[in-house]
């Protein structure tokens, strides 16, 4: 076999084109390509017939262009280990109170929730994010007083939530109450008082977990494509179009989440300028 057999004139397969499309989608999500550039390159990808036509499409992107044979790992990354037992840290907690008076406060990231956390918001707002937090005890209590202000509590999946707050011309969010907790997961009790204000409770995954689930779904699609008999789906542009539309929906959702995160950061900076963190 000569070198020409693996040269740029070698015919590309549907799987090769889809690998290049994945590189383009990542580049769009990271902001390396705008939508117009992405769609132009994607169209050129699905029209390409040889490796020589595919290679220039991703030449200026971090992932190298497709070269025969294009290596693709079919091994999933291991899921990070560590259960709830590792997050029941004991101790006194890294922060036991917070105050926002015409300003804001935030507790998020790697911090330890004490057995009792007290917070007060008056003409201001606060965010208590428990998704990456450790817990001083298997049952913790968050006492919130919101007067013409609000407090938002974010809990990870698996945590049991009990709401016992009282609202007068205000309220406490009960939507997450009653969801059974996972074995060994902490129990979060939300107490307090809201007057012309509110305490919201929502359940969210971390950004890293959302990204991991997205990669798992993407890998499952590649596995299904790899399991198709030779010739099945060849040239099936309708299937590619449907997958592209599904990916576009996921991208719009991811952009919406990033937009919300930017707004939250802007609000936090504005609150710090007004009164600083307490």
mmCIF file of C-alpha atoms in Angstrom:
data_model
loop_
_atom_site.group_PDB
_atom_site.id
_atom_site.type_symbol
_atom_site.label_atom_id
_atom_site.label_comp_id
_atom_site.label_asym_id
_atom_site.label_seq_id
_atom_site.Cartn_x
_atom_site.Cartn_y
_atom_site.Cartn_z
ATOM 1 C CA UNK A 1 0.000 0.000 0.000
ATOM 2 C CA UNK A 2 1.403 3.400 -0.947
ATOM 3 C CA UNK A 3 1.251 6.616 1.045
ATOM 4 C CA UNK A 4 -1.461 7.818 -1.312
ATOM 5 C CA UNK A 5 -3.818 5.346 0.351
ATOM 6 C CA UNK A 6 -3.745 7.467 3.502
ATOM 7 C CA UNK A 7 -3.420 10.842 1.803
ATOM 8 C CA UNK A 8 -5.746 13.797 1.551
ATOM 9 C CA UNK A 9 -7.661 12.235 -1.364
ATOM 10 C CA UNK A 10 -8.880 9.353 0.761
ATOM 11 C CA UNK A 11 -12.671 9.401 0.936
ATOM 12 C CA UNK A 12 -14.135 10.509 4.278
ATOM 13 C CA UNK A 13 -16.974 8.687 6.012
ATOM 14 C CA UNK A 14 -20.046 10.019 7.793
ATOM 15 C CA UNK A 15 -18.320 9.304 11.115
ATOM 16 C CA UNK A 16 -15.332 11.429 10.033
ATOM 17 C CA UNK A 17 -17.611 14.339 9.152
ATOM 18 C CA UNK A 18 -19.424 14.013 12.464
ATOM 19 C CA UNK A 19 -16.131 14.172 14.377
ATOM 20 C CA UNK A 20 -15.270 17.442 12.676
ATOM 21 C CA UNK A 21 -18.778 18.744 13.453
ATOM 22 C CA UNK A 22 -18.183 17.948 17.152
ATOM 23 C CA UNK A 23 -14.993 20.055 17.105
ATOM 24 C CA UNK A 24 -16.949 22.946 15.554
ATOM 25 C CA UNK A 25 -19.718 22.680 18.150
ATOM 26 C CA UNK A 26 -17.199 22.824 20.982
ATOM 27 C CA UNK A 27 -15.546 25.853 19.377
ATOM 28 C CA UNK A 28 -18.908 27.639 19.117
ATOM 29 C CA UNK A 29 -19.789 26.864 22.736
ATOM 30 C CA UNK A 30 -16.379 28.230 23.851
ATOM 31 C CA UNK A 31 -16.782 31.427 21.819
ATOM 32 C CA UNK A 32 -14.002 30.639 19.303
ATOM 33 C CA UNK A 33 -16.483 30.791 16.410
ATOM 34 C CA UNK A 34 -19.521 32.982 15.943
ATOM 35 C CA UNK A 35 -22.768 31.512 14.639
ATOM 36 C CA UNK A 36 -22.172 32.604 11.039
ATOM 37 C CA UNK A 37 -18.693 31.054 10.925
ATOM 38 C CA UNK A 38 -19.984 27.913 12.601
ATOM 39 C CA UNK A 39 -22.795 27.394 10.094
ATOM 40 C CA UNK A 40 -20.482 28.036 7.129
ATOM 41 C CA UNK A 41 -17.959 25.496 8.375
ATOM 42 C CA UNK A 42 -20.640 22.995 9.311
ATOM 43 C CA UNK A 43 -22.103 23.173 5.821
ATOM 44 C CA UNK A 44 -18.644 22.660 4.330
ATOM 45 C CA UNK A 45 -18.125 19.687 6.672
ATOM 46 C CA UNK A 46 -21.238 17.833 5.515
ATOM 47 C CA UNK A 47 -20.374 18.560 1.870
ATOM 48 C CA UNK A 48 -16.767 17.337 2.218
ATOM 49 C CA UNK A 49 -15.931 14.110 0.427
ATOM 50 C CA UNK A 50 -12.204 13.655 1.237
ATOM 51 C CA UNK A 51 -9.846 14.171 4.149
ATOM 52 C CA UNK A 52 -8.191 16.947 2.187
ATOM 53 C CA UNK A 53 -11.470 18.879 2.272
ATOM 54 C CA UNK A 54 -12.056 18.210 5.982
ATOM 55 C CA UNK A 55 -8.606 19.094 7.333
ATOM 56 C CA UNK A 56 -8.663 22.913 6.729
ATOM 57 C CA UNK A 57 -12.045 23.293 8.458
ATOM 58 C CA UNK A 58 -10.581 22.871 11.970
ATOM 59 C CA UNK A 59 -6.958 23.813 11.253
ATOM 60 C CA UNK A 60 -7.131 27.054 13.316
ATOM 61 C CA UNK A 61 -8.983 25.452 16.257
ATOM 62 C CA UNK A 62 -7.392 23.854 19.347
ATOM 63 C CA UNK A 63 -8.339 20.352 18.249
ATOM 64 C CA UNK A 64 -6.280 19.250 15.293
ATOM 65 C CA UNK A 65 -7.948 18.669 11.948
ATOM 66 C CA UNK A 66 -8.993 15.152 10.994
ATOM 67 C CA UNK A 67 -6.134 13.037 9.677
ATOM 68 C CA UNK A 68 -6.571 9.420 8.641
ATOM 69 C CA UNK A 69 -7.159 7.309 10.572
ATOM 70 C CA UNK A 70 -8.908 9.774 12.901
ATOM 71 C CA UNK A 71 -8.533 8.450 16.456
ATOM 72 C CA UNK A 72 -11.652 8.445 18.587
ATOM 73 C CA UNK A 73 -11.699 7.229 22.172
ATOM 74 C CA UNK A 74 -14.697 5.030 22.907
ATOM 75 C CA UNK A 75 -13.807 4.768 26.613
ATOM 76 C CA UNK A 76 -15.902 6.908 28.946
ATOM 77 C CA UNK A 77 -14.157 8.923 31.601
ATOM 78 C CA UNK A 78 -14.716 7.546 35.102
ATOM 79 C CA UNK A 79 -17.433 9.245 37.083
ATOM 80 C CA UNK A 80 -15.966 11.146 40.039
ATOM 81 C CA UNK A 81 -16.333 9.136 43.198
ATOM 82 C CA UNK A 82 -17.286 10.350 46.632
ATOM 83 C CA UNK A 83 -20.657 10.134 48.314
ATOM 84 C CA UNK A 84 -22.509 12.110 50.923
ATOM 85 C CA UNK A 85 -20.497 10.599 53.779
ATOM 86 C CA UNK A 86 -17.458 12.558 52.615
ATOM 87 C CA UNK A 87 -19.404 15.823 52.748
ATOM 88 C CA UNK A 88 -20.573 15.510 56.373
ATOM 89 C CA UNK A 89 -17.489 17.271 57.698
ATOM 90 C CA UNK A 90 -18.477 18.099 61.277
ATOM 91 C CA UNK A 91 -17.049 21.110 63.068
ATOM 92 C CA UNK A 92 -18.490 24.572 63.472
ATOM 93 C CA UNK A 93 -18.926 25.593 59.856
ATOM 94 C CA UNK A 94 -16.979 28.188 57.871
ATOM 95 C CA UNK A 95 -19.720 30.846 58.046
ATOM 96 C CA UNK A 96 -22.653 31.041 60.460
ATOM 97 C CA UNK A 97 -24.438 34.269 59.483
ATOM 98 C CA UNK A 98 -24.923 36.850 56.736
ATOM 99 C CA UNK A 99 -26.609 40.261 56.501
ATOM 100 C CA UNK A 100 -27.745 42.343 53.534
ATOM 101 C CA UNK A 101 -29.074 45.853 54.221
ATOM 102 C CA UNK A 102 -29.657 47.598 50.899
ATOM 103 C CA UNK A 103 -26.932 45.321 49.588
ATOM 104 C CA UNK A 104 -26.320 41.629 49.038
ATOM 105 C CA UNK A 105 -24.524 38.575 50.356
ATOM 106 C CA UNK A 106 -23.480 35.266 48.896
ATOM 107 C CA UNK A 107 -22.304 31.937 50.246
ATOM 108 C CA UNK A 108 -21.262 29.505 47.536
ATOM 109 C CA UNK A 109 -18.507 27.187 46.398
ATOM 110 C CA UNK A 110 -16.469 25.122 48.855
ATOM 111 C CA UNK A 111 -17.721 26.138 52.259
ATOM 112 C CA UNK A 112 -19.023 24.297 55.333
ATOM 113 C CA UNK A 113 -22.651 24.842 56.322
ATOM 114 C CA UNK A 114 -22.953 25.037 60.143
ATOM 115 C CA UNK A 115 -25.677 23.300 62.118
ATOM 116 C CA UNK A 116 -27.512 26.631 62.245
ATOM 117 C CA UNK A 117 -27.052 29.407 59.681
ATOM 118 C CA UNK A 118 -28.811 32.765 60.242
ATOM 119 C CA UNK A 119 -29.324 35.402 57.563
ATOM 120 C CA UNK A 120 -31.139 38.731 57.303
ATOM 121 C CA UNK A 121 -32.072 40.719 54.198
ATOM 122 C CA UNK A 122 -33.611 44.206 54.308
ATOM 123 C CA UNK A 123 -34.038 45.924 50.945
ATOM 124 C CA UNK A 124 -31.420 43.544 49.690
ATOM 125 C CA UNK A 125 -30.847 39.984 48.640
ATOM 126 C CA UNK A 126 -28.740 36.964 49.359
ATOM 127 C CA UNK A 127 -27.798 33.663 47.787
ATOM 128 C CA UNK A 128 -26.970 30.492 49.728
ATOM 129 C CA UNK A 129 -25.587 27.846 47.365
ATOM 130 C CA UNK A 130 -25.189 24.371 48.868
ATOM 131 C CA UNK A 131 -24.274 22.481 45.701
ATOM 132 C CA UNK A 132 -20.539 22.237 46.457
ATOM 133 C CA UNK A 133 -20.747 22.754 50.208
ATOM 134 C CA UNK A 134 -19.860 20.416 53.042
ATOM 135 C CA UNK A 135 -22.159 20.073 56.051
ATOM 136 C CA UNK A 136 -21.291 20.288 59.730
ATOM 137 C CA UNK A 137 -24.071 17.843 60.554
ATOM 138 C CA UNK A 138 -26.460 15.481 58.791
ATOM 139 C CA UNK A 139 -29.260 17.940 59.603
ATOM 140 C CA UNK A 140 -28.698 21.688 59.201
ATOM 141 C CA UNK A 141 -31.051 24.605 59.767
ATOM 142 C CA UNK A 142 -31.145 27.852 57.770
ATOM 143 C CA UNK A 143 -33.038 30.710 59.419
ATOM 144 C CA UNK A 144 -34.012 33.473 56.999
ATOM 145 C CA UNK A 145 -35.553 36.857 57.772
ATOM 146 C CA UNK A 146 -36.465 38.768 54.604
ATOM 147 C CA UNK A 147 -38.074 42.216 54.914
ATOM 148 C CA UNK A 148 -38.691 43.837 51.544
ATOM 149 C CA UNK A 149 -35.895 41.649 50.304
ATOM 150 C CA UNK A 150 -35.197 38.096 49.304
ATOM 151 C CA UNK A 151 -32.993 35.070 49.884
ATOM 152 C CA UNK A 152 -32.414 32.316 47.329
ATOM 153 C CA UNK A 153 -31.281 28.884 48.507
ATOM 154 C CA UNK A 154 -29.852 26.424 45.953
ATOM 155 C CA UNK A 155 -29.628 22.753 46.942
ATOM 156 C CA UNK A 156 -28.140 19.833 45.001
ATOM 157 C CA UNK A 157 -30.182 16.796 43.925
ATOM 158 C CA UNK A 158 -30.493 14.202 46.660
ATOM 159 C CA UNK A 159 -30.832 16.607 49.581
ATOM 160 C CA UNK A 160 -34.080 16.538 51.556
ATOM 161 C CA UNK A 161 -35.664 19.968 52.129
ATOM 162 C CA UNK A 162 -38.140 20.876 54.876
ATOM 163 C CA UNK A 163 -39.717 24.363 54.835
ATOM 164 C CA UNK A 164 -41.198 25.845 58.009
ATOM 165 C CA UNK A 165 -41.025 29.582 57.351
ATOM 166 C CA UNK A 166 -43.890 32.045 57.739
ATOM 167 C CA UNK A 167 -44.747 34.757 55.227
ATOM 168 C CA UNK A 168 -46.855 37.912 55.608
ATOM 169 C CA UNK A 169 -47.369 39.617 52.260
ATOM 170 C CA UNK A 170 -44.448 37.446 51.300
ATOM 171 C CA UNK A 171 -43.694 33.764 51.237
ATOM 172 C CA UNK A 172 -41.449 30.726 51.342
ATOM 173 C CA UNK A 173 -40.985 28.452 48.335
ATOM 174 C CA UNK A 174 -42.323 24.930 49.012
ATOM 175 C CA UNK A 175 -41.764 23.402 45.573
ATOM 176 C CA UNK A 176 -38.748 21.315 46.601
ATOM 177 C CA UNK A 177 -40.325 20.102 49.834
ATOM 178 C CA UNK A 178 -41.385 16.470 49.948
ATOM 179 C CA UNK A 179 -38.719 15.178 47.555
ATOM 180 C CA UNK A 180 -37.148 12.095 49.228
ATOM 181 C CA UNK A 181 -33.476 12.425 50.045
ATOM 182 C CA UNK A 182 -30.789 9.987 48.992
ATOM 183 C CA UNK A 183 -29.354 7.577 51.584
ATOM 184 C CA UNK A 184 -26.808 9.416 53.711
ATOM 185 C CA UNK A 185 -27.668 12.835 52.271
ATOM 186 C CA UNK A 186 -28.110 15.801 54.624
ATOM 187 C CA UNK A 187 -31.466 17.271 55.585
ATOM 188 C CA UNK A 188 -31.918 21.031 55.180
ATOM 189 C CA UNK A 189 -34.579 22.770 57.290
ATOM 190 C CA UNK A 190 -35.539 26.289 56.206
ATOM 191 C CA UNK A 191 -37.091 28.449 58.925
ATOM 192 C CA UNK A 192 -37.792 32.149 59.211
ATOM 193 C CA UNK A 193 -40.040 35.059 58.455
ATOM 194 C CA UNK A 194 -40.757 37.001 55.273
ATOM 195 C CA UNK A 195 -42.549 40.367 55.184
ATOM 196 C CA UNK A 196 -42.988 41.892 51.753
ATOM 197 C CA UNK A 197 -40.207 39.569 50.725
ATOM 198 C CA UNK A 198 -39.544 35.970 49.911
ATOM 199 C CA UNK A 199 -37.292 32.961 50.327
ATOM 200 C CA UNK A 200 -36.830 30.882 47.188
ATOM 201 C CA UNK A 201 -35.544 27.312 47.087
ATOM 202 C CA UNK A 202 -34.409 25.608 43.904
ATOM 203 C CA UNK A 203 -32.625 22.374 43.058
ATOM 204 C CA UNK A 204 -29.788 22.547 40.528
ATOM 205 C CA UNK A 205 -26.819 20.578 39.269
ATOM 206 C CA UNK A 206 -23.373 22.151 39.302
ATOM 207 C CA UNK A 207 -21.880 23.318 36.034
ATOM 208 C CA UNK A 208 -19.366 20.453 36.123
ATOM 209 C CA UNK A 209 -22.130 17.863 36.575
ATOM 210 C CA UNK A 210 -24.154 19.348 33.705
ATOM 211 C CA UNK A 211 -21.068 19.224 31.506
ATOM 212 C CA UNK A 212 -20.371 15.614 32.506
ATOM 213 C CA UNK A 213 -23.948 14.547 31.686
ATOM 214 C CA UNK A 214 -23.754 16.352 28.368
ATOM 215 C CA UNK A 215 -20.519 14.547 27.482
ATOM 216 C CA UNK A 216 -22.068 11.216 28.464
ATOM 217 C CA UNK A 217 -25.034 11.841 26.152
ATOM 218 C CA UNK A 218 -22.681 12.848 23.359
ATOM 219 C CA UNK A 219 -20.580 9.723 23.865
ATOM 220 C CA UNK A 220 -23.704 7.541 23.825
ATOM 221 C CA UNK A 221 -24.649 9.016 20.453
ATOM 222 C CA UNK A 222 -21.192 8.241 19.089
ATOM 223 C CA UNK A 223 -21.441 4.696 20.476
ATOM 224 C CA UNK A 224 -24.793 4.189 18.729
ATOM 225 C CA UNK A 225 -23.366 5.476 15.461
ATOM 226 C CA UNK A 226 -20.370 3.188 15.800
ATOM 227 C CA UNK A 227 -22.674 0.203 16.327
ATOM 228 C CA UNK A 228 -24.577 0.796 13.067
ATOM 229 C CA UNK A 229 -23.923 -1.748 10.291
ATOM 230 C CA UNK A 230 -21.674 -0.548 7.478
ATOM 231 C CA UNK A 231 -23.692 1.461 4.998
ATOM 232 C CA UNK A 232 -26.598 2.124 7.345
ATOM 233 C CA UNK A 233 -27.239 5.842 7.537
ATOM 234 C CA UNK A 234 -24.635 6.673 4.878
ATOM 235 C CA UNK A 235 -25.558 10.006 3.399
ATOM 236 C CA UNK A 236 -28.492 10.309 5.733
ATOM 237 C CA UNK A 237 -28.503 14.111 5.904
ATOM 238 C CA UNK A 238 -31.967 14.120 7.469
ATOM 239 C CA UNK A 239 -30.602 12.323 10.525
ATOM 240 C CA UNK A 240 -27.675 14.760 10.705
ATOM 241 C CA UNK A 241 -30.060 17.691 10.486
ATOM 242 C CA UNK A 242 -32.186 16.366 13.346
ATOM 243 C CA UNK A 243 -29.105 15.866 15.507
ATOM 244 C CA UNK A 244 -27.945 19.360 14.669
ATOM 245 C CA UNK A 245 -31.303 20.804 15.700
ATOM 246 C CA UNK A 246 -31.169 18.894 18.992
ATOM 247 C CA UNK A 247 -27.681 20.209 19.623
ATOM 248 C CA UNK A 248 -28.821 23.767 18.844
ATOM 249 C CA UNK A 249 -31.548 23.444 21.486
ATOM 250 C CA UNK A 250 -28.969 22.284 24.036
ATOM 251 C CA UNK A 251 -26.695 25.169 23.085
ATOM 252 C CA UNK A 252 -29.451 27.754 23.527
ATOM 253 C CA UNK A 253 -30.180 26.332 26.989
ATOM 254 C CA UNK A 254 -26.490 26.488 27.901
ATOM 255 C CA UNK A 255 -26.268 30.085 26.685
ATOM 256 C CA UNK A 256 -29.325 31.004 28.729
ATOM 257 C CA UNK A 257 -27.699 29.553 31.843
ATOM 258 C CA UNK A 258 -24.473 31.463 31.174
ATOM 259 C CA UNK A 259 -26.473 34.650 30.689
ATOM 260 C CA UNK A 260 -28.185 34.115 34.047
ATOM 261 C CA UNK A 261 -24.823 33.512 35.704
ATOM 262 C CA UNK A 262 -23.432 36.755 34.237
ATOM 263 C CA UNK A 263 -26.459 38.660 35.509
ATOM 264 C CA UNK A 264 -25.973 37.162 38.963
ATOM 265 C CA UNK A 265 -22.305 38.212 39.005
ATOM 266 C CA UNK A 266 -23.211 41.726 37.889
ATOM 267 C CA UNK A 267 -25.825 41.927 40.619
ATOM 268 C CA UNK A 268 -23.300 40.740 43.197
ATOM 269 C CA UNK A 269 -20.756 43.386 42.140
ATOM 270 C CA UNK A 270 -23.442 46.059 42.285
ATOM 271 C CA UNK A 271 -24.493 44.920 45.757
ATOM 272 C CA UNK A 272 -20.891 45.018 47.002
ATOM 273 C CA UNK A 273 -20.453 48.562 45.718
ATOM 274 C CA UNK A 274 -23.578 49.626 47.560
ATOM 275 C CA UNK A 275 -22.774 48.189 50.944
ATOM 276 C CA UNK A 276 -20.235 45.402 50.779
ATOM 277 C CA UNK A 277 -20.556 41.864 52.131
ATOM 278 C CA UNK A 278 -21.298 41.192 55.771
#
